[in-house]
PDB file of C-alpha atoms in Angstrom:
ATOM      1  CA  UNK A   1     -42.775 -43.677 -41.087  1.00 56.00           C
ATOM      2  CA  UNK A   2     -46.242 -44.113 -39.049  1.00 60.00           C
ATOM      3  CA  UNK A   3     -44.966 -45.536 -35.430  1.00 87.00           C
ATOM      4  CA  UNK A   4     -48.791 -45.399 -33.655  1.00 94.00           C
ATOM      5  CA  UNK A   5     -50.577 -48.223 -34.117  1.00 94.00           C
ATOM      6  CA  UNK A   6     -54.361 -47.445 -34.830  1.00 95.00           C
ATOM      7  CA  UNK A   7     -56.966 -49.317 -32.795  1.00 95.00           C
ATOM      8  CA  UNK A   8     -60.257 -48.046 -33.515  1.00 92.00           C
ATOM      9  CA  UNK A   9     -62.456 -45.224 -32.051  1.00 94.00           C
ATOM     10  CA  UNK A  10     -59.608 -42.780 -31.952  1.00 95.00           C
ATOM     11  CA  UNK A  11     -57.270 -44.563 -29.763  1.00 97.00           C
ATOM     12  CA  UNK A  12     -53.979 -45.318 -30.626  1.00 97.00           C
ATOM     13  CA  UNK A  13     -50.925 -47.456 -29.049  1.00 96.00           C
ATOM     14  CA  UNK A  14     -47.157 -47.178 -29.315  1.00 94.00           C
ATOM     15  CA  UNK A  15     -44.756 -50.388 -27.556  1.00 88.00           C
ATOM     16  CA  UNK A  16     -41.242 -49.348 -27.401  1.00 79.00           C
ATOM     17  CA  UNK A  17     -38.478 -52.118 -26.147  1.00 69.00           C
ATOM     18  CA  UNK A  18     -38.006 -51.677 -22.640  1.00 67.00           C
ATOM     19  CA  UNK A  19     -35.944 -54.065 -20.081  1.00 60.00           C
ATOM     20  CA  UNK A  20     -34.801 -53.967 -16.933  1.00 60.00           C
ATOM     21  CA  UNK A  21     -32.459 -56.629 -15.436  1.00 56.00           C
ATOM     22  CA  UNK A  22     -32.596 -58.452 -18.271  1.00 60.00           C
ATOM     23  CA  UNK A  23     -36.060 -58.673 -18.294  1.00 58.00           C
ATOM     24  CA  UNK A  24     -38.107 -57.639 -21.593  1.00 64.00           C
ATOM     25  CA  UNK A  25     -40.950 -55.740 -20.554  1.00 64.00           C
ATOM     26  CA  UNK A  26     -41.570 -53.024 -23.266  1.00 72.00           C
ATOM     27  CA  UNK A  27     -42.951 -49.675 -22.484  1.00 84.00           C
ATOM     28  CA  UNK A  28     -46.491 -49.462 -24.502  1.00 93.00           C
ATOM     29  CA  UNK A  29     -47.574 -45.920 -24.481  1.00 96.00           C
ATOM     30  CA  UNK A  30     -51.312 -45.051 -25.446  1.00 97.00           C
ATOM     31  CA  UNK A  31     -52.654 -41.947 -27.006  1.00 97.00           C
ATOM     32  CA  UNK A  32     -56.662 -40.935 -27.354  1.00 98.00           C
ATOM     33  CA  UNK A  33     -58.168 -38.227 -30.356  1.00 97.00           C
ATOM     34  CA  UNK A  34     -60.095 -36.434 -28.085  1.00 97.00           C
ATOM     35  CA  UNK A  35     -63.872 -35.431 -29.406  1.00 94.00           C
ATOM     36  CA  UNK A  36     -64.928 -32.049 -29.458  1.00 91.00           C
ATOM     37  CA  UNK A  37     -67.311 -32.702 -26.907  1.00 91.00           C
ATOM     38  CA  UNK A  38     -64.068 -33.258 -24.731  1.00 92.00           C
ATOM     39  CA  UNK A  39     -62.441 -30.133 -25.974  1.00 90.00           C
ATOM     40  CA  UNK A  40     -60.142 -31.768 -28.904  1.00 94.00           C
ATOM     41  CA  UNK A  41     -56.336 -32.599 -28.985  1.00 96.00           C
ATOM     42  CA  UNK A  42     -55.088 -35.512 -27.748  1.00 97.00           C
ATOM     43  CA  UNK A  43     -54.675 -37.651 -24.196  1.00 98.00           C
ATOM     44  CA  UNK A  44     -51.288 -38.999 -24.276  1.00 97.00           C
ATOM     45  CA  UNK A  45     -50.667 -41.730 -21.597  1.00 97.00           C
ATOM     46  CA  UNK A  46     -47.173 -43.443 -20.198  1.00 96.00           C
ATOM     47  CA  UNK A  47     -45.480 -41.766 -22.699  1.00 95.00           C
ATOM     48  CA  UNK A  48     -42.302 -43.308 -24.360  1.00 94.00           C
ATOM     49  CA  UNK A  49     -39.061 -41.691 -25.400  1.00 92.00           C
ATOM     50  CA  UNK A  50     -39.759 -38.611 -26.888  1.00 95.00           C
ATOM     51  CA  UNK A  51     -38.222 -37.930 -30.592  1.00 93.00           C
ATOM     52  CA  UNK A  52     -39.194 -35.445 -33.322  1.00 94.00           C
ATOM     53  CA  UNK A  53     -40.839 -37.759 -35.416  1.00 94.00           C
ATOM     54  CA  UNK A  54     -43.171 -39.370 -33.130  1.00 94.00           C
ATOM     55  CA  UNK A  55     -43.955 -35.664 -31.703  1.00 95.00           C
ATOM     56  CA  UNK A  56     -44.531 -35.026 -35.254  1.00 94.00           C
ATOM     57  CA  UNK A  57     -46.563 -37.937 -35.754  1.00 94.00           C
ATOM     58  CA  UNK A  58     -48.944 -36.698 -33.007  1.00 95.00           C
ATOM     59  CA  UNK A  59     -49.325 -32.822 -34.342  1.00 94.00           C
ATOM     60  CA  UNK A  60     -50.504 -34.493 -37.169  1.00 94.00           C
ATOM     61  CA  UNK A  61     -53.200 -36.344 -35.470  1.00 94.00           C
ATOM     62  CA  UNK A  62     -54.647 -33.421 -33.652  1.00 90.00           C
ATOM     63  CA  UNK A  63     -55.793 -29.407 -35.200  1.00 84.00           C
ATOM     64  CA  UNK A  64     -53.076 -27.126 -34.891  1.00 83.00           C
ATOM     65  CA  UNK A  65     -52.623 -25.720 -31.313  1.00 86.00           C
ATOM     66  CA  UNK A  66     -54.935 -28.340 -29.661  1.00 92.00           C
ATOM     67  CA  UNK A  67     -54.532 -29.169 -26.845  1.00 94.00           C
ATOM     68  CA  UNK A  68     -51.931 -31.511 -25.435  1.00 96.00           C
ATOM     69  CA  UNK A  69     -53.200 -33.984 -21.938  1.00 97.00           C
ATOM     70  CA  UNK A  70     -50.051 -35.292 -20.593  1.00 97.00           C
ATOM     71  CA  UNK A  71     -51.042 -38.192 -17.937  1.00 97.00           C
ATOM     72  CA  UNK A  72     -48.567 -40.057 -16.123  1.00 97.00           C
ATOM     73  CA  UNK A  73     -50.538 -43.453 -14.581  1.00 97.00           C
ATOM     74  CA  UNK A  74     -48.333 -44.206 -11.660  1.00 96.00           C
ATOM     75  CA  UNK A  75     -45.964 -43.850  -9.270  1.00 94.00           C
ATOM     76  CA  UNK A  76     -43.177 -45.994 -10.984  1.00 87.00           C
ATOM     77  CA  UNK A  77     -44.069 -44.953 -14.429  1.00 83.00           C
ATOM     78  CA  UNK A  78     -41.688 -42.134 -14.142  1.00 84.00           C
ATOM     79  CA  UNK A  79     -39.191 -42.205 -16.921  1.00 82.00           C
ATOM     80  CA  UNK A  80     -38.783 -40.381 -20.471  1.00 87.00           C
ATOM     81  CA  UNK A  81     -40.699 -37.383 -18.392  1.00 93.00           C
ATOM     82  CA  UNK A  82     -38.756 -34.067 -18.614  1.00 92.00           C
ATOM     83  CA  UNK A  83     -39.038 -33.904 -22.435  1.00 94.00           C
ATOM     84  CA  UNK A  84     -42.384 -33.979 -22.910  1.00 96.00           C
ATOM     85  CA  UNK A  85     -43.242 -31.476 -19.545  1.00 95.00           C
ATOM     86  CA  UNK A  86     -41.063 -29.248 -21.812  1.00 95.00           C
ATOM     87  CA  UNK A  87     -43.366 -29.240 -24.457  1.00 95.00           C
ATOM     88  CA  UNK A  88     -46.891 -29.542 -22.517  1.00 96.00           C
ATOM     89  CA  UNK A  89     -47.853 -27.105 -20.466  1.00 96.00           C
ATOM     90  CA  UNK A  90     -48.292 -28.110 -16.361  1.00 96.00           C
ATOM     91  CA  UNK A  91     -52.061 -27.217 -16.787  1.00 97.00           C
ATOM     92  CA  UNK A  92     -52.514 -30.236 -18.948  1.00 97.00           C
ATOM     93  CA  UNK A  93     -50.371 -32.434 -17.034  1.00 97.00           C
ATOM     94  CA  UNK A  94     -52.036 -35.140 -14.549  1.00 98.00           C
ATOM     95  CA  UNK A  95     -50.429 -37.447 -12.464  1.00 97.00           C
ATOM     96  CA  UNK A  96     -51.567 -39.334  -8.911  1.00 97.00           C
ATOM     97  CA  UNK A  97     -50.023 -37.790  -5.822  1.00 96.00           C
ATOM     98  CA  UNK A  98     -47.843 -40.313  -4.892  1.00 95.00           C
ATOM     99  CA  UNK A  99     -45.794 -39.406  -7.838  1.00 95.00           C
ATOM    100  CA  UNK A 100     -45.627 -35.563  -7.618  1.00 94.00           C
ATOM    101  CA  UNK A 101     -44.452 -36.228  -3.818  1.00 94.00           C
ATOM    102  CA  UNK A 102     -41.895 -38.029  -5.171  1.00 93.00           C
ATOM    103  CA  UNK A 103     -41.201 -35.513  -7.696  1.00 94.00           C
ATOM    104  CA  UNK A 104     -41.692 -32.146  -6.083  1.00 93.00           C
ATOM    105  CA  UNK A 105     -39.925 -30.142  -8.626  1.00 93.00           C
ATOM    106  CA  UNK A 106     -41.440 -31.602 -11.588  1.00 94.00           C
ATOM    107  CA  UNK A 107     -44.199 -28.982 -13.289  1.00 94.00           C
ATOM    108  CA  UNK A 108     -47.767 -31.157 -12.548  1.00 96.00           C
ATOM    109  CA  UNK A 109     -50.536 -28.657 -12.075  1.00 96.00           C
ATOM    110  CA  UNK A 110     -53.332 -31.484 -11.883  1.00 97.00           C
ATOM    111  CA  UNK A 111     -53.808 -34.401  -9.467  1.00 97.00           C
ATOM    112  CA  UNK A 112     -55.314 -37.576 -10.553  1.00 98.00           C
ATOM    113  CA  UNK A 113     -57.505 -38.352  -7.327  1.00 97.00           C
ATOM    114  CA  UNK A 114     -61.252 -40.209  -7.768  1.00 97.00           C
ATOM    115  CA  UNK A 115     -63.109 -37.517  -7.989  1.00 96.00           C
ATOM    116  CA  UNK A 116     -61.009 -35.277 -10.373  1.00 97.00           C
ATOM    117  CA  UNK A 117     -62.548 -34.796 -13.410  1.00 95.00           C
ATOM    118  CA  UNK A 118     -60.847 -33.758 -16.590  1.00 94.00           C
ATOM    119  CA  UNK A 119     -61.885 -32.182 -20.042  1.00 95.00           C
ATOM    120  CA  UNK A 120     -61.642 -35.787 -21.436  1.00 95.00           C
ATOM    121  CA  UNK A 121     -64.241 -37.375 -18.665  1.00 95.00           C
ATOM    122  CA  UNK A 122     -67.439 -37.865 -20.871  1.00 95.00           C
ATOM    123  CA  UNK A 123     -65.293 -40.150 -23.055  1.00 97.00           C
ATOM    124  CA  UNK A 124     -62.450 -41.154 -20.568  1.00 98.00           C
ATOM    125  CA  UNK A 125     -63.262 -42.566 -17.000  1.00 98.00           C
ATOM    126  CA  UNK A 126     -60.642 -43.658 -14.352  1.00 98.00           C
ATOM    127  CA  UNK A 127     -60.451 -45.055 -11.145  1.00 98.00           C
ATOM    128  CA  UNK A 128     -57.436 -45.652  -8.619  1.00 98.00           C
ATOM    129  CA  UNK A 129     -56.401 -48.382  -6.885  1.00 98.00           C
ATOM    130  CA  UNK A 130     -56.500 -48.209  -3.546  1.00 97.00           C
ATOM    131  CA  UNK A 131     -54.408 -50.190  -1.152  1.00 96.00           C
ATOM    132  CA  UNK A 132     -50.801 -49.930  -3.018  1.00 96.00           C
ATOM    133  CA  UNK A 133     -49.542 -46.379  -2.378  1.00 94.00           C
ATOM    134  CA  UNK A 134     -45.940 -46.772  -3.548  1.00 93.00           C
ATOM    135  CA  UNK A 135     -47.389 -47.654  -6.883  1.00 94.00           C
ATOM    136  CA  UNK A 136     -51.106 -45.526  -6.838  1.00 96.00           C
ATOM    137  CA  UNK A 137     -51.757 -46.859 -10.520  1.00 97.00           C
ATOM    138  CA  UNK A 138     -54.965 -44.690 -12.060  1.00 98.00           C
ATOM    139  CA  UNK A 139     -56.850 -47.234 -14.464  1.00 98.00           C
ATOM    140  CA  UNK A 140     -58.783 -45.200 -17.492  1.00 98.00           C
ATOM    141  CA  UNK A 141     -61.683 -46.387 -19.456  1.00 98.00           C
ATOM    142  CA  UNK A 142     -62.082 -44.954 -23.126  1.00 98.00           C
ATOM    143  CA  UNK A 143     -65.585 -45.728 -23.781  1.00 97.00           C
ATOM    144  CA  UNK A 144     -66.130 -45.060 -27.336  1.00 97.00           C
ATOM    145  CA  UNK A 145     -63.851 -48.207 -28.188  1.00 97.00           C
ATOM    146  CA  UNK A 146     -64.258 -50.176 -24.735  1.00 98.00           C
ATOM    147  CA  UNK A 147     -60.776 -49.995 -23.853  1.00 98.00           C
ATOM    148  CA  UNK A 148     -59.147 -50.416 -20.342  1.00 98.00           C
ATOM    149  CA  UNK A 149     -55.616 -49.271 -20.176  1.00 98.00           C
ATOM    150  CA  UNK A 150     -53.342 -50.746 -17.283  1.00 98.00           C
ATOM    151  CA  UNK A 151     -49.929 -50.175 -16.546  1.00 96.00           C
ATOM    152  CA  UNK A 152     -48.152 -52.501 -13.664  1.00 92.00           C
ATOM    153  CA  UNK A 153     -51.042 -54.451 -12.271  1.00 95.00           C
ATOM    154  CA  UNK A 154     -51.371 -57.084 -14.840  1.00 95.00           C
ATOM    155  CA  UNK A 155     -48.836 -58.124 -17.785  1.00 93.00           C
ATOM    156  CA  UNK A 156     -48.969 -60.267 -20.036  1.00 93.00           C
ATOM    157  CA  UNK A 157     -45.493 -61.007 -21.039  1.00 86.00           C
ATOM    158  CA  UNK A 158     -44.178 -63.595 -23.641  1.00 79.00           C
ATOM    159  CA  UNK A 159     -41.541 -64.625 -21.766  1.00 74.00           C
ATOM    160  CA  UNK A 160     -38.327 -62.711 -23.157  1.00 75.00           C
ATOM    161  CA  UNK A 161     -35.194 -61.925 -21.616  1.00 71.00           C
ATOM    162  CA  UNK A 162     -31.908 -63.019 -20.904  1.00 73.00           C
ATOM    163  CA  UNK A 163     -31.188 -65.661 -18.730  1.00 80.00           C
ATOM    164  CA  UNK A 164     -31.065 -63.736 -15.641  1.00 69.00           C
ATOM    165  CA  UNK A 165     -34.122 -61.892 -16.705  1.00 69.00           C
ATOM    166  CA  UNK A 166     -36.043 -65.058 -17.448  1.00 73.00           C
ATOM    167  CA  UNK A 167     -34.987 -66.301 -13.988  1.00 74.00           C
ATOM    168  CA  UNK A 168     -36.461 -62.944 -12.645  1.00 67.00           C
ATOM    169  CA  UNK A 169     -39.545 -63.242 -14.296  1.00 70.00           C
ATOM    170  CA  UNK A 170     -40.247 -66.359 -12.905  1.00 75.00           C
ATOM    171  CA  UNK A 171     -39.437 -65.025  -9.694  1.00 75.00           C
ATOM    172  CA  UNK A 172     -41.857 -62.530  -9.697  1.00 66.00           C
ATOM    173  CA  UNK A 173     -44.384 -64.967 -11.149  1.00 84.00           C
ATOM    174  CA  UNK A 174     -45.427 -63.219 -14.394  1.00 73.00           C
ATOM    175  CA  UNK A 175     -42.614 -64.740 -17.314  1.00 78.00           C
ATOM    176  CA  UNK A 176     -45.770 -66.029 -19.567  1.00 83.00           C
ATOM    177  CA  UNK A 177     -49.359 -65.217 -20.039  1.00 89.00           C
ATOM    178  CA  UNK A 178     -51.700 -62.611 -17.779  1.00 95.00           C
ATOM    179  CA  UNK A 179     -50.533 -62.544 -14.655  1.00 93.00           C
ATOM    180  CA  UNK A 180     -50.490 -60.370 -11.194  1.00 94.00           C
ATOM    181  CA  UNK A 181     -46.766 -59.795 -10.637  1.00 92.00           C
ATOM    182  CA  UNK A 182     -45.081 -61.040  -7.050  1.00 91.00           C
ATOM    183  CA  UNK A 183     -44.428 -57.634  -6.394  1.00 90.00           C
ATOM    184  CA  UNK A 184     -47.442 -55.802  -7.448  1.00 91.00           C
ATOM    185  CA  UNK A 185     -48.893 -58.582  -4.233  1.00 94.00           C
ATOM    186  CA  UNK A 186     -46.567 -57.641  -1.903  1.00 93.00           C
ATOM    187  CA  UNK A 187     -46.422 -53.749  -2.860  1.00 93.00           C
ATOM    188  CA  UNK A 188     -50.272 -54.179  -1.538  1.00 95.00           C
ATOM    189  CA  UNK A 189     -50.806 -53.232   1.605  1.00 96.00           C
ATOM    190  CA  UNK A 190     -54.570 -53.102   1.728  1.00 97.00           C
ATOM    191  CA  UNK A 191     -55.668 -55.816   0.099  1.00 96.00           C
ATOM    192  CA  UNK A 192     -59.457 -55.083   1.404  1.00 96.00           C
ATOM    193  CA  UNK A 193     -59.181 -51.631  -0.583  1.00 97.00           C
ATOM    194  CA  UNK A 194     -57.630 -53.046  -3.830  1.00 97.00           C
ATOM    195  CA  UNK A 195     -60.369 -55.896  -3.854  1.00 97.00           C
ATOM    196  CA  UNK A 196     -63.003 -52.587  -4.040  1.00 97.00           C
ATOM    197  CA  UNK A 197     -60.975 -51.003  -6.571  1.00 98.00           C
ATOM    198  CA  UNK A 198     -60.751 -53.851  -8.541  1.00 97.00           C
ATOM    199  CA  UNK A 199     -64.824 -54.096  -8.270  1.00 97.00           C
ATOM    200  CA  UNK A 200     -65.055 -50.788  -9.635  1.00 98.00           C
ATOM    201  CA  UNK A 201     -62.813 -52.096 -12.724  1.00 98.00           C
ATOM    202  CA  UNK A 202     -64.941 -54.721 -13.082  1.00 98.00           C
ATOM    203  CA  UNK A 203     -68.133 -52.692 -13.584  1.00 98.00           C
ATOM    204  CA  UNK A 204     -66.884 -51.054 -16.798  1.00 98.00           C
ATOM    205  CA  UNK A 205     -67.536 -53.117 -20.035  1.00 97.00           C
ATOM    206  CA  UNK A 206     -63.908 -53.310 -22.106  1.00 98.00           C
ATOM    207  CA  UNK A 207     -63.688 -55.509 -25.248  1.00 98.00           C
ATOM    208  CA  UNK A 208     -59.907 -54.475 -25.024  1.00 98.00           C
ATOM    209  CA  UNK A 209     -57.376 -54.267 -22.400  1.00 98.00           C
ATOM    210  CA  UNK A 210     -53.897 -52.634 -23.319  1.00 97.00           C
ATOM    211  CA  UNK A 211     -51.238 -52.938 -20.603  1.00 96.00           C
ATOM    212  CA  UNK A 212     -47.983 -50.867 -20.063  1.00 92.00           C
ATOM    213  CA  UNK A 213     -46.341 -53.981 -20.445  1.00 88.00           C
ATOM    214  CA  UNK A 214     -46.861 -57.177 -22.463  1.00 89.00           C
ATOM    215  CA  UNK A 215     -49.720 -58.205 -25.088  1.00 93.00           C
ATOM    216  CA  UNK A 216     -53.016 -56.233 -25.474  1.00 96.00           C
ATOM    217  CA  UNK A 217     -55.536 -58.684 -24.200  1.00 97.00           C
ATOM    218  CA  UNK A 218     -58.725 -59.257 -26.943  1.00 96.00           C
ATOM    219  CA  UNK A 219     -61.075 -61.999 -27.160  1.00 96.00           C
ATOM    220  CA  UNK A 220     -61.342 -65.432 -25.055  1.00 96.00           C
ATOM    221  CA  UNK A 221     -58.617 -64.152 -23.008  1.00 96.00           C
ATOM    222  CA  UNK A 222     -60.634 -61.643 -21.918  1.00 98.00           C
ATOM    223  CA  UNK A 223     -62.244 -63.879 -19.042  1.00 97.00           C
ATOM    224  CA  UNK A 224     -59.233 -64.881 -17.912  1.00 97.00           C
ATOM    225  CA  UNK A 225     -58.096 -61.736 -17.020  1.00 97.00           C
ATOM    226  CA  UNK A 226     -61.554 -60.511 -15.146  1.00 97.00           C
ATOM    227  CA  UNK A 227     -60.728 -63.746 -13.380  1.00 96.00           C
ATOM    228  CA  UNK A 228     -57.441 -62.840 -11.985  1.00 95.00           C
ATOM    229  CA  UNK A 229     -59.044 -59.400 -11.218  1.00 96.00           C
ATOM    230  CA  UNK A 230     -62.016 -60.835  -9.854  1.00 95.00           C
ATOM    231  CA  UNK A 231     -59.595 -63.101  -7.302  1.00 90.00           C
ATOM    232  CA  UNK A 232     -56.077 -61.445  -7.408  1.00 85.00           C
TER     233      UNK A 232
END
């Protein structure tokens, strides 16, 4: 049974239930067919619990022994890890280096800083954002289907949960609709720097914005969100 969601271009999304506190967050992973241009295989980003079928799900998307990109976003999106590093080699695993600090035994042969490029950058641009270290999100562009892929800095929740989690979400300001979590705010430091990172988001022309967490944003929506990152 197919569990990747197609969305055009070659990119493809996964949301698996994910909660914390009581809080309903979901975990969306998001995968990329890489062109030939790029060197084939697949980009596989945030990934979610691994299982046979969905690894079998992405062998068949991909030539066999293509290559694997394994990119971990962030600093806190550190979870369902070990099992995929078993299966991807470090050389095609990126993460920022806030996380492999954290993580100094973990296999990561590539750091995600501004200026790194990967096989994948023709089709697949990124930029960090500065100014939050304990999170260090990287944001990623796929161009051919004008797609900007988040993880923590905005959801865009419905509101699910117990009633502790509710209560939490409300807390942290982002229960319902796009939103800039409380804690995202106060995790930045430099709010200066994440203002010019935020620019640089702002310069890339998505149609499409899928988030770690909560509902892909398409459509009229879309200007709300460039106006939350335009004043966060």
């Amino acid at each position: 049974m197919a569990t990747l969601n197609h969305l055009g271009s070659g990119i493809y999304e996964r949301n698996d239930h994910a909660s914390l506190l009581g809080m309903h967050l979901g975990h969306r992973m998001t995968v990329v067919v890489l062109s030939e241009e790029s060197g084939g295989g697949l980009w596989i980003h945030s990934p979610v619990k691994w299982t046979q079928d969905l690894w079998d799900e992405l062998e068949a998307l991909a030539p066999e022994g293509a290559p694997k990109h394994l990119v971990i976003p962030s600093r806190t999106h550190d979870l369902h890890l070990k099992a995929w590093m078993e299966r991807i080699p470090s050389e095609t695993t990126y993460a920022p280096d806030a996380l492999q600090k954290a993580h100094k035994d973990w296999p990561i042969g590539n750091t995600l800083t501004e200026d790194f490029q990967g096989p994948w950058h023709t089709e697949i641009e990124h930029t960090l954002l500065d100014g939050a270290p304990r999170i260090s999100e990287v944001v990623f562009y796929h161009k051919p289907s004008k797609t900007l892929v988040l993880v923590d800095s905005i959801f865009n929740l419905s509101g699910e949960g117990t009633l502790l989690g509710k209560l939490f979400l409300k807390l942290d300001r982002c229960y319902q609709g796009i939103s800039m979590s409380l804690m995202f705010r106060m995790m930045t430091k430099d709010k200066a720097a994440m203002g010019k990172s935020l620019e640089r988001v702002l310069k890339w022309d998505f149609e499409r914005v899928v988030l770690g967490h909560g509902k892909t944003i398409e459509g009229p929506d879309l200007a709300e969100l460039r106006s939350l990152l335009a004043n966060p």
